[in-house]
């Protein structure tokens, strides 16, 4: 355990390596008592919480040596009762200290306090002790461990938080995220998907799970699964805008632009401010225009991209600037070419008309001369 790392610092009086475990325990007990006496003198929150942490670490280390066999192999803990009382009295302060550091954005220190709390909770001294705060501490420990990239510990703490109904939902999300981060093989990915689908089925209104599924299916190689999942979700709820959007994404990947437009239109009908769907309708129309050289498709694309620009002027959700600029430039070029072609055609017609007029005049002149 982590607190054993402090043994060298906490045993300055015990220079000999062969000192008995009982003597080590007695020294540590005295140190814990001395530290406890200093607690009332501390008014600064950071110093106070750190001193509580030191007292608990010292008490745990004391219990560790107290429970070790003596030279005759006997295990007779003598200081466990006082260690247990000392730790139980101060354990709630570990939660306070952790939350204090967390609220001040000092996540590394907060995690140390939450981790120490969890170390206490699994100690044999407290195995049978009720602890109403364990789920809360486990959740925050999981959250911070995940943020620190320690997915193994985050997963372990999430397992504990799952036992608390109040934190079970959030803990499940962390656990699934840990599975995602640690997935290496195809089997790992399958386990992640199965767990995520189970969570989604248990809480279909939780958009976090659905978005995580969308992200999974959006990764390369899952196009077919994406389409199947989208169709299944639409059958369950035809008003699910995200399911229609996912279907649109599936159709786009297969370059089925018209089918994608239909799906995205359904999504945007359900939510007229669904900027991602509106933007993608514009992109699909632009793709159709490019393939079919159809100006009407390009104009439709421009209209939807302009609408997405009005809904998301700062490009927080979608970056409409480049595609909108391109389609506008293409339309301007097309209109310019059309006008030039029409002008050229008109010029040709005019020249032909003039030519015919001159011919007629010359013929008329010849006729008149003949009459003379």
PDB file of C-alpha atoms in Angstrom, residues 95 114 117-118 121 131-143 157-168 170-171 174:
ATOM      1  CA  UNK A  95     -13.276  13.495   2.148  1.00  0.00           C
ATOM      2  CA  UNK A 114      -9.531  10.193  -2.110  1.00  0.00           C
ATOM      3  CA  UNK A 117      -9.723   7.249   1.942  1.00  0.00           C
ATOM      4  CA  UNK A 118     -10.175   4.193  -0.299  1.00  0.00           C
ATOM      5  CA  UNK A 121     -11.916   1.536   3.474  1.00  0.00           C
ATOM      6  CA  UNK A 131     -19.486   3.842   5.319  1.00  0.00           C
ATOM      7  CA  UNK A 132     -22.134   6.004   3.673  1.00  0.00           C
ATOM      8  CA  UNK A 133     -19.539   8.145   1.874  1.00  0.00           C
ATOM      9  CA  UNK A 134     -17.555   5.385   0.228  1.00  0.00           C
ATOM     10  CA  UNK A 135     -19.520   5.553  -3.047  1.00  0.00           C
ATOM     11  CA  UNK A 136     -18.997   9.292  -3.332  1.00  0.00           C
ATOM     12  CA  UNK A 137     -15.267   9.047  -2.662  1.00  0.00           C
ATOM     13  CA  UNK A 138     -14.923   6.139  -5.086  1.00  0.00           C
ATOM     14  CA  UNK A 139     -16.653   8.151  -7.819  1.00  0.00           C
ATOM     15  CA  UNK A 140     -14.370  11.167  -7.406  1.00  0.00           C
ATOM     16  CA  UNK A 141     -11.315   8.918  -7.183  1.00  0.00           C
ATOM     17  CA  UNK A 142     -12.393   7.216 -10.420  1.00  0.00           C
ATOM     18  CA  UNK A 143     -13.074  10.549 -12.106  1.00  0.00           C
ATOM     19  CA  UNK A 157     -12.740   2.816  -8.185  1.00  0.00           C
ATOM     20  CA  UNK A 158     -15.654   2.910 -10.637  1.00  0.00           C
ATOM     21  CA  UNK A 159     -16.503  -0.663  -9.595  1.00  0.00           C
ATOM     22  CA  UNK A 160     -16.866   0.558  -6.010  1.00  0.00           C
ATOM     23  CA  UNK A 161     -18.913   3.609  -7.032  1.00  0.00           C
ATOM     24  CA  UNK A 162     -21.292   1.360  -8.986  1.00  0.00           C
ATOM     25  CA  UNK A 163     -22.467  -0.064  -5.650  1.00  0.00           C
ATOM     26  CA  UNK A 164     -23.852   3.354  -4.689  1.00  0.00           C
ATOM     27  CA  UNK A 165     -27.146   4.005  -6.495  1.00  0.00           C
ATOM     28  CA  UNK A 166     -26.581   7.751  -6.415  1.00  0.00           C
ATOM     29  CA  UNK A 167     -23.266   7.503  -8.288  1.00  0.00           C
ATOM     30  CA  UNK A 168     -23.855   4.313 -10.285  1.00  0.00           C
ATOM     31  CA  UNK A 170     -21.719   8.323 -13.571  1.00  0.00           C
ATOM     32  CA  UNK A 171     -19.509   5.438 -12.479  1.00  0.00           C
ATOM     33  CA  UNK A 174     -16.292   6.187 -16.381  1.00  0.00           C
TER      34      UNK A 174
END
